[in-house]
Amino acid sequence: MANVKTTLDTRRAKSDGTYNVIFRITHSKKIYTINSGISIFQNHWDASKLVVSVNNPNYKRLNLKLLKTYYKIEEALLILDNEFTIDKLRAKLGYTTKADTNLNFKQFSAKVIAQMFEVKRTGNAIVYQTAVNRLISFSNDNIRFEDIDFSLLTNFEHHLKTSGLKQNSISNYLRSIRALYNLAIKHEIVKRSSYPFHNITIKSQRTAKRAISKQDITRLNRLPIEADSPQKTALNYFMLSFYLRGISFTDMAYLKPNNIVNGRVEYFRRKTGKQYSIKLFDLALELIEALSSCENTFLLPVLSSEIVEDSIEAKKRIQQWIKTTNKYLKRLSLELQFKISITTYTSRHSFATIAKRLGYSNELIAEALGHEYGNKTTAIYLD
């Protein structure tokens, strides 16, 4: 009889520093693994209980997902009993097997994206889906992985450029397609020898500086704006982000009252899983009190209490808030005749640049921003 165990595969980290949570199947002294589709940082894994620890902001949902899959595997093992093979188990669970080698690019991508939505990796799922739609629209619905070669990719890139897309958007599409191709190789849907990206250079364009000076921050704060106006609300969100070391609008939207501990804001950044602990000064506290709603689960009124975290609806609502906030921030930029139109992200760039001008080292700024690799990433933010 085969046995199953949930564990963290720490043999090799992914490019973002996370590790896959896997199910280890043991049968007749042979070990097989099934990927859960969940990847987390090592400090988010409770090795004694074999569960995602409370350090992860989504630990309840992820553990529920793992538990459901664990019971599915156990049930399948009971049914298979002495007829167990890893391929039969994978087939019963609906995983890709060697029998699925006829899956084309669209079909395989749909499976991967569906799994991403299932574990609430909504942002990445949307990016992948957009890239897939673009490539299929350029080629055809039935395109196979073997059809995606150097010639097709270079023509696709040219098509995107002539369609008016910016270089960074094109790079995101190519990276998404490359990631799906790598997954298809691992699932043995396409041979590694067919890999078409060896001679494809995926370039990113350095974005224009989006920082404003300390003096401009002061000018913003001194603008005579009506307290209940949408411009004032937009400015309050901008300044709160600035006071919280350039916190992203998404992380700010998901803050809850229990994230405030002993005069500090403590949270895990959704993009990286890195933990932050930021001292709350009086100005930040005043803005939180001005913006918060005591009847809401969340600290700020961006998301309602009934919203499902990391859902498509939540993603759309946050994006709409960002769009509206940026609209009013643009008006403030014009009023003050700034050289750039400030956005919600300008607060993060401005925090880094102002800190640099005040004499703080790149290393310290990198730590404050939560950058894993220090100066290289931080330099993008610095003026």
mmCIF file of C-alpha atoms in Angstrom:
data_model
loop_
_atom_site.group_PDB
_atom_site.id
_atom_site.type_symbol
_atom_site.label_atom_id
_atom_site.label_comp_id
_atom_site.label_asym_id
_atom_site.label_seq_id
_atom_site.Cartn_x
_atom_site.Cartn_y
_atom_site.Cartn_z
ATOM 1 C CA MET A 1 0.000 0.000 0.000
ATOM 2 C CA ALA A 2 1.354 3.428 -0.968
ATOM 3 C CA ASN A 3 1.688 6.217 1.612
ATOM 4 C CA VAL A 4 1.476 9.969 1.113
ATOM 5 C CA LYS A 5 3.149 12.813 2.989
ATOM 6 C CA THR A 6 2.932 16.587 2.489
ATOM 7 C CA THR A 7 6.315 18.301 2.597
ATOM 8 C CA LEU A 8 8.319 21.281 1.369
ATOM 9 C CA ASP A 9 10.779 20.468 -1.417
ATOM 10 C CA THR A 10 13.858 22.449 -0.353
ATOM 11 C CA ARG A 11 16.244 20.819 -2.849
ATOM 12 C CA ARG A 12 16.063 23.758 -5.231
ATOM 13 C CA ALA A 13 14.562 27.238 -4.859
ATOM 14 C CA LYS A 14 12.533 28.851 -7.616
ATOM 15 C CA SER A 15 13.666 32.122 -9.195
ATOM 16 C CA ASP A 16 11.587 34.136 -6.706
ATOM 17 C CA GLY A 17 13.145 32.379 -3.696
ATOM 18 C CA THR A 18 10.138 30.163 -2.926
ATOM 19 C CA TYR A 19 9.997 26.352 -2.741
ATOM 20 C CA ASN A 20 7.321 23.963 -3.995
ATOM 21 C CA VAL A 21 5.038 22.195 -1.539
ATOM 22 C CA ILE A 22 4.826 18.609 -2.760
ATOM 23 C CA PHE A 23 3.123 15.336 -1.932
ATOM 24 C CA ARG A 24 5.665 12.542 -1.482
ATOM 25 C CA ILE A 25 4.278 9.133 -2.444
ATOM 26 C CA THR A 26 6.133 6.067 -1.130
ATOM 27 C CA HIS A 27 5.412 2.658 -2.640
ATOM 28 C CA SER A 28 7.567 -0.494 -2.488
ATOM 29 C CA LYS A 29 10.556 1.547 -1.321
ATOM 30 C CA LYS A 30 10.214 3.850 -4.346
ATOM 31 C CA ILE A 31 9.476 7.549 -3.917
ATOM 32 C CA TYR A 32 7.381 9.644 -6.289
ATOM 33 C CA THR A 33 6.364 13.292 -6.017
ATOM 34 C CA ILE A 34 3.325 15.290 -7.049
ATOM 35 C CA ASN A 35 3.499 19.068 -7.101
ATOM 36 C CA SER A 36 0.711 20.777 -5.162
ATOM 37 C CA GLY A 37 0.873 23.901 -7.313
ATOM 38 C CA ILE A 38 1.722 25.927 -4.200
ATOM 39 C CA SER A 39 5.097 27.542 -3.611
ATOM 40 C CA ILE A 40 6.081 29.442 -0.448
ATOM 41 C CA PHE A 41 9.123 30.819 1.314
ATOM 42 C CA GLN A 42 10.935 28.367 3.583
ATOM 43 C CA ASN A 43 10.142 30.391 6.718
ATOM 44 C CA HIS A 44 6.442 30.019 5.872
ATOM 45 C CA TRP A 45 6.565 26.216 6.330
ATOM 46 C CA ASP A 46 5.919 24.499 9.681
ATOM 47 C CA ALA A 47 8.165 21.433 9.391
ATOM 48 C CA SER A 48 6.838 19.884 12.603
ATOM 49 C CA LYS A 49 3.161 20.049 11.626
ATOM 50 C CA LEU A 50 3.768 19.762 7.858
ATOM 51 C CA VAL A 51 1.530 22.737 7.108
ATOM 52 C CA VAL A 52 1.895 26.323 5.874
ATOM 53 C CA SER A 53 2.668 28.377 8.966
ATOM 54 C CA VAL A 54 0.813 31.437 10.223
ATOM 55 C CA ASN A 55 3.692 33.547 8.864
ATOM 56 C CA ASN A 56 2.049 33.298 5.454
ATOM 57 C CA PRO A 57 -0.859 35.770 5.061
ATOM 58 C CA ASN A 58 -2.862 33.151 3.128
ATOM 59 C CA TYR A 59 -2.013 30.168 5.342
ATOM 60 C CA LYS A 60 -5.644 29.173 6.031
ATOM 61 C CA ARG A 61 -6.614 29.005 2.382
ATOM 62 C CA LEU A 62 -3.393 27.289 1.317
ATOM 63 C CA ASN A 63 -3.674 24.656 4.070
ATOM 64 C CA LEU A 64 -7.285 23.978 3.086
ATOM 65 C CA LYS A 65 -6.186 23.498 -0.518
ATOM 66 C CA LEU A 66 -3.388 21.126 0.574
ATOM 67 C CA LEU A 67 -5.720 19.167 2.843
ATOM 68 C CA LYS A 68 -8.291 18.679 0.083
ATOM 69 C CA THR A 69 -5.631 17.442 -2.342
ATOM 70 C CA TYR A 70 -4.117 15.190 0.352
ATOM 71 C CA TYR A 71 -7.487 13.466 0.881
ATOM 72 C CA LYS A 72 -7.985 13.123 -2.876
ATOM 73 C CA ILE A 73 -4.627 11.357 -3.126
ATOM 74 C CA GLU A 74 -5.436 9.064 -0.196
ATOM 75 C CA GLU A 75 -8.792 8.179 -1.724
ATOM 76 C CA ALA A 76 -7.188 7.441 -5.091
ATOM 77 C CA LEU A 77 -4.532 5.268 -3.420
ATOM 78 C CA LEU A 78 -7.238 3.230 -1.665
ATOM 79 C CA ILE A 79 -9.070 2.695 -4.956
ATOM 80 C CA LEU A 80 -5.916 1.717 -6.843
ATOM 81 C CA ASP A 81 -4.582 -0.460 -4.029
ATOM 82 C CA ASN A 82 -2.302 -3.143 -5.548
ATOM 83 C CA GLU A 83 -2.732 -1.702 -9.061
ATOM 84 C CA PHE A 84 -0.879 1.460 -8.093
ATOM 85 C CA THR A 85 1.398 3.168 -10.588
ATOM 86 C CA ILE A 86 2.300 6.841 -10.486
ATOM 87 C CA ASP A 87 0.735 7.385 -13.932
ATOM 88 C CA LYS A 88 -2.547 5.809 -12.823
ATOM 89 C CA LEU A 89 -2.536 7.976 -9.704
ATOM 90 C CA ARG A 90 -1.872 11.132 -11.706
ATOM 91 C CA ALA A 91 -4.632 10.218 -14.135
ATOM 92 C CA LYS A 92 -7.153 9.762 -11.315
ATOM 93 C CA LEU A 93 -6.185 13.132 -9.852
ATOM 94 C CA GLY A 94 -6.518 14.869 -13.199
ATOM 95 C CA TYR A 95 -2.826 15.763 -13.415
ATOM 96 C CA THR A 96 -0.965 15.890 -16.684
ATOM 97 C CA THR A 97 0.506 12.489 -17.562
ATOM 98 C CA LYS A 98 2.412 11.020 -20.442
ATOM 99 C CA ALA A 99 -0.956 10.248 -22.003
ATOM 100 C CA ASP A 100 -1.545 13.986 -22.284
ATOM 101 C CA THR A 101 1.208 14.579 -24.821
ATOM 102 C CA ASN A 102 -1.419 15.619 -27.392
ATOM 103 C CA LEU A 103 -2.277 18.759 -25.404
ATOM 104 C CA ASN A 104 -1.612 21.843 -27.477
ATOM 105 C CA PHE A 105 -0.360 25.197 -26.195
ATOM 106 C CA LYS A 106 -3.827 26.587 -25.476
ATOM 107 C CA GLN A 107 -5.079 23.457 -23.686
ATOM 108 C CA PHE A 108 -2.020 23.086 -21.469
ATOM 109 C CA SER A 109 -1.926 26.807 -20.662
ATOM 110 C CA ALA A 110 -5.607 26.708 -19.677
ATOM 111 C CA LYS A 111 -4.820 23.966 -17.123
ATOM 112 C CA VAL A 112 -1.905 25.880 -15.652
ATOM 113 C CA ILE A 113 -3.831 29.149 -15.440
ATOM 114 C CA ALA A 114 -6.840 27.426 -13.859
ATOM 115 C CA GLN A 115 -4.560 26.049 -11.131
ATOM 116 C CA MET A 116 -3.112 29.528 -10.568
ATOM 117 C CA PHE A 117 -6.592 30.966 -10.105
ATOM 118 C CA GLU A 118 -7.416 28.105 -7.759
ATOM 119 C CA VAL A 119 -4.561 29.009 -5.385
ATOM 120 C CA LYS A 120 -5.377 32.748 -5.716
ATOM 121 C CA ARG A 121 -2.312 33.683 -7.765
ATOM 122 C CA THR A 122 -4.716 35.983 -9.551
ATOM 123 C CA GLY A 123 -2.257 38.609 -10.751
ATOM 124 C CA ASN A 124 0.080 36.087 -12.389
ATOM 125 C CA ALA A 125 -2.859 34.161 -13.849
ATOM 126 C CA ILE A 126 -4.183 37.287 -15.574
ATOM 127 C CA VAL A 127 -0.733 38.116 -16.978
ATOM 128 C CA TYR A 128 -0.321 34.538 -18.290
ATOM 129 C CA GLN A 129 -3.812 34.527 -19.811
ATOM 130 C CA THR A 130 -3.196 37.833 -21.612
ATOM 131 C CA ALA A 131 0.074 36.514 -23.045
ATOM 132 C CA VAL A 132 -1.585 33.264 -24.177
ATOM 133 C CA ASN A 133 -4.462 35.157 -25.809
ATOM 134 C CA ARG A 134 -1.994 37.389 -27.663
ATOM 135 C CA LEU A 135 0.023 34.476 -29.045
ATOM 136 C CA ILE A 136 -3.061 32.481 -30.048
ATOM 137 C CA SER A 137 -4.535 35.541 -31.745
ATOM 138 C CA PHE A 138 -1.271 35.972 -33.663
ATOM 139 C CA SER A 139 -1.015 32.288 -34.638
ATOM 140 C CA ASN A 140 -4.020 29.960 -34.198
ATOM 141 C CA ASP A 141 -6.065 28.080 -31.585
ATOM 142 C CA ASN A 142 -4.409 24.746 -32.308
ATOM 143 C CA ILE A 143 -0.790 25.832 -32.113
ATOM 144 C CA ARG A 144 1.453 23.155 -30.603
ATOM 145 C CA PHE A 145 4.514 23.743 -28.457
ATOM 146 C CA GLU A 146 6.677 22.376 -31.272
ATOM 147 C CA ASP A 147 5.292 25.147 -33.508
ATOM 148 C CA ILE A 148 6.626 27.823 -31.180
ATOM 149 C CA ASP A 149 10.084 28.250 -32.667
ATOM 150 C CA PHE A 150 12.600 31.074 -33.067
ATOM 151 C CA SER A 151 10.960 32.343 -36.242
ATOM 152 C CA LEU A 152 7.471 32.492 -34.750
ATOM 153 C CA LEU A 153 8.672 34.217 -31.574
ATOM 154 C CA THR A 154 10.641 36.898 -33.422
ATOM 155 C CA ASN A 155 7.688 37.547 -35.742
ATOM 156 C CA PHE A 156 5.381 37.667 -32.718
ATOM 157 C CA GLU A 157 7.658 40.199 -31.015
ATOM 158 C CA HIS A 158 7.728 42.322 -34.170
ATOM 159 C CA HIS A 159 3.925 42.146 -34.371
ATOM 160 C CA LEU A 160 3.594 43.373 -30.766
ATOM 161 C CA LYS A 161 5.982 46.271 -31.438
ATOM 162 C CA THR A 162 4.125 47.392 -34.556
ATOM 163 C CA SER A 163 0.873 47.127 -32.589
ATOM 164 C CA GLY A 164 2.163 49.874 -30.298
ATOM 165 C CA LEU A 165 3.002 47.827 -27.201
ATOM 166 C CA LYS A 166 5.772 49.096 -24.952
ATOM 167 C CA GLN A 167 8.945 47.044 -24.537
ATOM 168 C CA ASN A 168 8.213 46.043 -20.924
ATOM 169 C CA SER A 169 4.773 44.693 -21.878
ATOM 170 C CA ILE A 170 6.330 42.685 -24.700
ATOM 171 C CA SER A 171 8.949 41.335 -22.278
ATOM 172 C CA ASN A 172 6.232 40.260 -19.826
ATOM 173 C CA TYR A 173 4.400 38.357 -22.575
ATOM 174 C CA LEU A 174 7.565 36.578 -23.718
ATOM 175 C CA ARG A 175 8.529 35.660 -20.132
ATOM 176 C CA SER A 176 5.047 34.219 -19.531
ATOM 177 C CA ILE A 177 5.207 32.120 -22.700
ATOM 178 C CA ARG A 178 8.722 30.971 -21.774
ATOM 179 C CA ALA A 179 7.531 29.937 -18.285
ATOM 180 C CA LEU A 180 4.668 27.921 -19.800
ATOM 181 C CA TYR A 181 7.095 26.273 -22.234
ATOM 182 C CA ASN A 182 9.385 25.273 -19.367
ATOM 183 C CA LEU A 183 6.437 23.751 -17.520
ATOM 184 C CA ALA A 184 5.432 21.823 -20.639
ATOM 185 C CA ILE A 185 8.959 20.383 -20.825
ATOM 186 C CA LYS A 186 8.726 19.258 -17.188
ATOM 187 C CA HIS A 187 5.374 17.615 -17.929
ATOM 188 C CA GLU A 188 6.958 15.889 -20.952
ATOM 189 C CA ILE A 189 4.488 17.487 -23.361
ATOM 190 C CA VAL A 190 7.348 18.815 -25.473
ATOM 191 C CA LYS A 191 10.972 17.706 -25.737
ATOM 192 C CA ARG A 192 13.703 19.864 -24.247
ATOM 193 C CA SER A 193 15.479 19.786 -27.611
ATOM 194 C CA SER A 194 12.617 21.865 -29.053
ATOM 195 C CA TYR A 195 13.211 24.714 -26.596
ATOM 196 C CA PRO A 196 13.095 27.916 -28.726
ATOM 197 C CA PHE A 197 14.301 30.564 -26.288
ATOM 198 C CA HIS A 198 18.060 29.896 -26.436
ATOM 199 C CA ASN A 199 18.600 32.694 -28.936
ATOM 200 C CA ILE A 200 15.748 34.941 -27.842
ATOM 201 C CA THR A 201 16.858 37.962 -25.823
ATOM 202 C CA ILE A 202 14.062 39.290 -23.623
ATOM 203 C CA LYS A 203 14.871 42.930 -23.049
ATOM 204 C CA SER A 204 13.337 45.211 -20.443
ATOM 205 C CA GLN A 205 13.307 48.959 -20.807
ATOM 206 C CA ARG A 206 14.368 50.968 -17.795
ATOM 207 C CA THR A 207 11.344 52.973 -16.675
ATOM 208 C CA ALA A 208 11.472 56.735 -16.368
ATOM 209 C CA LYS A 209 12.180 58.070 -12.906
ATOM 210 C CA ARG A 210 8.972 58.530 -10.973
ATOM 211 C CA ALA A 211 10.228 60.270 -7.847
ATOM 212 C CA ILE A 212 9.473 63.743 -6.544
ATOM 213 C CA SER A 213 11.562 65.738 -4.092
ATOM 214 C CA LYS A 214 11.131 66.368 -0.383
ATOM 215 C CA GLN A 215 10.142 69.942 -1.249
ATOM 216 C CA ASP A 216 7.424 68.672 -3.599
ATOM 217 C CA ILE A 217 6.074 66.401 -0.854
ATOM 218 C CA THR A 218 5.837 69.473 1.396
ATOM 219 C CA ARG A 219 4.069 71.446 -1.332
ATOM 220 C CA LEU A 220 1.545 68.632 -1.747
ATOM 221 C CA ASN A 221 0.800 68.582 1.975
ATOM 222 C CA ARG A 222 0.298 72.350 2.082
ATOM 223 C CA LEU A 223 -2.205 72.475 -0.756
ATOM 224 C CA PRO A 224 -5.531 73.913 0.444
ATOM 225 C CA ILE A 225 -7.838 71.002 -0.425
ATOM 226 C CA GLU A 226 -11.345 70.428 0.942
ATOM 227 C CA ALA A 227 -11.317 67.662 3.552
ATOM 228 C CA ASP A 228 -14.058 65.540 1.955
ATOM 229 C CA SER A 229 -12.982 66.016 -1.661
ATOM 230 C CA PRO A 230 -11.785 63.104 -3.848
ATOM 231 C CA GLN A 231 -8.482 64.969 -4.337
ATOM 232 C CA LYS A 232 -7.913 64.941 -0.576
ATOM 233 C CA THR A 233 -8.700 61.225 -0.363
ATOM 234 C CA ALA A 234 -6.244 60.497 -3.197
ATOM 235 C CA LEU A 235 -3.569 62.584 -1.491
ATOM 236 C CA ASN A 236 -4.187 60.810 1.831
ATOM 237 C CA TYR A 237 -3.566 57.408 0.229
ATOM 238 C CA PHE A 238 -0.437 58.725 -1.472
ATOM 239 C CA MET A 239 0.962 60.170 1.760
ATOM 240 C CA LEU A 240 0.082 57.099 3.835
ATOM 241 C CA SER A 241 2.028 54.955 1.352
ATOM 242 C CA PHE A 242 4.962 57.366 1.619
ATOM 243 C CA TYR A 243 4.915 57.341 5.454
ATOM 244 C CA LEU A 244 4.843 53.506 5.400
ATOM 245 C CA ARG A 245 8.124 53.258 3.435
ATOM 246 C CA GLY A 246 6.454 53.176 0.028
ATOM 247 C CA ILE A 247 3.972 50.384 0.776
ATOM 248 C CA SER A 248 2.163 49.254 -2.388
ATOM 249 C CA PHE A 249 -1.498 50.179 -2.825
ATOM 250 C CA THR A 250 -2.431 46.474 -2.891
ATOM 251 C CA ASP A 251 -0.702 45.738 0.435
ATOM 252 C CA MET A 252 -2.275 48.869 1.899
ATOM 253 C CA ALA A 253 -5.738 47.750 0.755
ATOM 254 C CA TYR A 254 -5.350 44.360 2.497
ATOM 255 C CA LEU A 255 -4.243 45.772 5.865
ATOM 256 C CA LYS A 256 -6.465 44.806 8.804
ATOM 257 C CA PRO A 257 -6.715 46.238 12.329
ATOM 258 C CA ASN A 258 -4.686 43.292 13.662
ATOM 259 C CA ASN A 259 -1.776 44.378 11.437
ATOM 260 C CA ILE A 260 -1.196 47.223 13.892
ATOM 261 C CA VAL A 261 0.871 45.851 16.777
ATOM 262 C CA ASN A 262 2.521 47.955 19.498
ATOM 263 C CA GLY A 263 2.586 51.124 17.433
ATOM 264 C CA ARG A 264 3.866 49.412 14.283
ATOM 265 C CA VAL A 265 2.350 48.116 11.060
ATOM 266 C CA GLU A 266 3.327 44.460 10.617
ATOM 267 C CA TYR A 267 2.430 42.633 7.417
ATOM 268 C CA PHE A 268 3.701 40.283 4.701
ATOM 269 C CA ARG A 269 4.101 41.794 1.264
ATOM 270 C CA ARG A 270 1.834 39.944 -1.147
ATOM 271 C CA LYS A 271 4.245 40.141 -4.054
ATOM 272 C CA THR A 272 7.236 38.561 -2.277
ATOM 273 C CA GLY A 273 5.976 37.174 1.048
ATOM 274 C CA LYS A 274 8.620 39.249 2.854
ATOM 275 C CA GLN A 275 7.702 40.462 6.346
ATOM 276 C CA TYR A 276 7.617 44.174 7.118
ATOM 277 C CA SER A 277 7.480 45.957 10.474
ATOM 278 C CA ILE A 278 7.132 49.724 10.155
ATOM 279 C CA LYS A 279 6.916 52.267 12.970
ATOM 280 C CA LEU A 280 3.704 54.310 12.908
ATOM 281 C CA PHE A 281 4.423 57.989 13.358
ATOM 282 C CA ASP A 282 1.701 60.484 14.264
ATOM 283 C CA LEU A 283 1.153 61.650 10.676
ATOM 284 C CA ALA A 284 0.531 58.083 9.491
ATOM 285 C CA LEU A 285 -1.817 57.398 12.414
ATOM 286 C CA GLU A 286 -3.819 60.510 11.596
ATOM 287 C CA LEU A 287 -4.263 59.381 7.994
ATOM 288 C CA ILE A 288 -5.306 55.860 9.039
ATOM 289 C CA GLU A 289 -7.916 57.330 11.385
ATOM 290 C CA ALA A 290 -9.156 59.642 8.618
ATOM 291 C CA LEU A 291 -9.438 56.837 6.057
ATOM 292 C CA SER A 292 -10.441 53.794 8.129
ATOM 293 C CA SER A 293 -13.925 52.402 8.676
ATOM 294 C CA CYS A 294 -14.745 50.649 11.956
ATOM 295 C CA GLU A 295 -17.458 48.546 10.262
ATOM 296 C CA ASN A 296 -15.066 46.979 7.765
ATOM 297 C CA THR A 297 -12.877 43.876 8.092
ATOM 298 C CA PHE A 298 -10.094 45.809 6.420
ATOM 299 C CA LEU A 299 -8.370 48.860 7.844
ATOM 300 C CA LEU A 300 -9.114 50.963 4.760
ATOM 301 C CA PRO A 301 -12.370 51.083 2.755
ATOM 302 C CA VAL A 302 -10.865 49.871 -0.547
ATOM 303 C CA LEU A 303 -12.244 46.336 -0.103
ATOM 304 C CA SER A 304 -15.533 45.419 1.551
ATOM 305 C CA SER A 305 -15.791 42.815 4.313
ATOM 306 C CA GLU A 306 -17.430 40.200 2.094
ATOM 307 C CA ILE A 307 -14.704 40.308 -0.556
ATOM 308 C CA VAL A 308 -12.674 37.128 -1.088
ATOM 309 C CA GLU A 309 -8.982 37.936 -0.721
ATOM 310 C CA ASP A 310 -6.881 37.636 -3.879
ATOM 311 C CA SER A 311 -9.973 36.945 -5.989
ATOM 312 C CA ILE A 312 -10.494 38.410 -9.447
ATOM 313 C CA GLU A 313 -13.140 40.695 -7.965
ATOM 314 C CA ALA A 314 -10.676 41.966 -5.343
ATOM 315 C CA LYS A 315 -8.025 42.500 -8.021
ATOM 316 C CA LYS A 316 -10.448 44.476 -10.197
ATOM 317 C CA ARG A 317 -11.642 46.588 -7.278
ATOM 318 C CA ILE A 318 -8.099 47.493 -6.220
ATOM 319 C CA GLN A 319 -7.186 48.353 -9.826
ATOM 320 C CA GLN A 320 -10.232 50.615 -10.077
ATOM 321 C CA TRP A 321 -9.228 52.403 -6.857
ATOM 322 C CA ILE A 322 -5.699 52.863 -8.188
ATOM 323 C CA LYS A 323 -7.053 54.238 -11.475
ATOM 324 C CA THR A 324 -9.334 56.715 -9.676
ATOM 325 C CA THR A 325 -6.630 57.748 -7.210
ATOM 326 C CA ASN A 326 -4.165 58.324 -10.049
ATOM 327 C CA LYS A 327 -6.709 60.484 -11.870
ATOM 328 C CA TYR A 328 -6.899 62.909 -8.938
ATOM 329 C CA LEU A 329 -3.156 62.736 -8.281
ATOM 330 C CA LYS A 330 -2.612 63.802 -11.895
ATOM 331 C CA ARG A 331 -4.779 66.860 -11.301
ATOM 332 C CA LEU A 332 -2.724 67.758 -8.238
ATOM 333 C CA SER A 333 0.459 67.350 -10.318
ATOM 334 C CA LEU A 334 -0.859 69.792 -12.909
ATOM 335 C CA GLU A 335 -1.918 72.274 -10.242
ATOM 336 C CA LEU A 336 1.584 72.267 -8.735
ATOM 337 C CA GLN A 337 3.231 72.120 -12.183
ATOM 338 C CA PHE A 338 5.278 69.016 -11.396
ATOM 339 C CA LYS A 339 7.565 67.741 -14.153
ATOM 340 C CA ILE A 340 5.886 64.327 -13.878
ATOM 341 C CA SER A 341 2.344 63.163 -13.141
ATOM 342 C CA ILE A 342 2.482 61.438 -9.768
ATOM 343 C CA THR A 343 0.789 58.082 -9.253
ATOM 344 C CA THR A 344 0.295 55.712 -6.346
ATOM 345 C CA TYR A 345 3.699 54.203 -7.172
ATOM 346 C CA THR A 346 5.495 57.550 -7.052
ATOM 347 C CA SER A 347 5.400 57.369 -3.251
ATOM 348 C CA ARG A 348 7.696 54.305 -3.263
ATOM 349 C CA HIS A 349 10.174 55.879 -5.688
ATOM 350 C CA SER A 350 10.070 59.150 -3.747
ATOM 351 C CA PHE A 351 10.728 57.432 -0.420
ATOM 352 C CA ALA A 352 13.852 55.790 -1.867
ATOM 353 C CA THR A 353 15.151 58.898 -3.607
ATOM 354 C CA ILE A 354 14.557 61.238 -0.648
ATOM 355 C CA ALA A 355 16.274 58.752 1.686
ATOM 356 C CA LYS A 356 19.244 58.647 -0.708
ATOM 357 C CA ARG A 357 19.481 62.455 -0.803
ATOM 358 C CA LEU A 358 19.359 62.552 2.986
ATOM 359 C CA GLY A 359 22.527 60.434 3.034
ATOM 360 C CA TYR A 360 21.244 56.917 3.702
ATOM 361 C CA SER A 361 23.123 54.077 2.012
ATOM 362 C CA ASN A 362 21.740 52.051 -0.872
ATOM 363 C CA GLU A 363 21.966 48.946 1.326
ATOM 364 C CA LEU A 364 19.784 50.459 4.044
ATOM 365 C CA ILE A 365 17.274 51.755 1.494
ATOM 366 C CA ALA A 366 17.204 48.298 -0.106
ATOM 367 C CA GLU A 367 16.431 46.738 3.263
ATOM 368 C CA ALA A 368 13.667 49.271 3.891
ATOM 369 C CA LEU A 369 12.122 48.531 0.498
ATOM 370 C CA GLY A 370 12.418 44.783 1.051
ATOM 371 C CA HIS A 371 14.661 44.119 -1.936
ATOM 372 C CA GLU A 372 16.372 40.742 -1.744
ATOM 373 C CA TYR A 373 19.265 41.643 -4.023
ATOM 374 C CA GLY A 374 20.078 45.128 -2.808
ATOM 375 C CA ASN A 375 21.528 47.790 -5.060
ATOM 376 C CA LYS A 376 20.638 46.280 -8.445
ATOM 377 C CA THR A 377 16.903 46.361 -7.762
ATOM 378 C CA THR A 378 17.007 49.434 -5.551
ATOM 379 C CA ALA A 379 18.838 51.446 -8.239
ATOM 380 C CA ILE A 380 15.674 51.381 -10.339
ATOM 381 C CA TYR A 381 13.965 53.477 -7.674
ATOM 382 C CA LEU A 382 16.792 55.949 -7.121
ATOM 383 C CA ASP A 383 17.114 59.245 -8.938
#
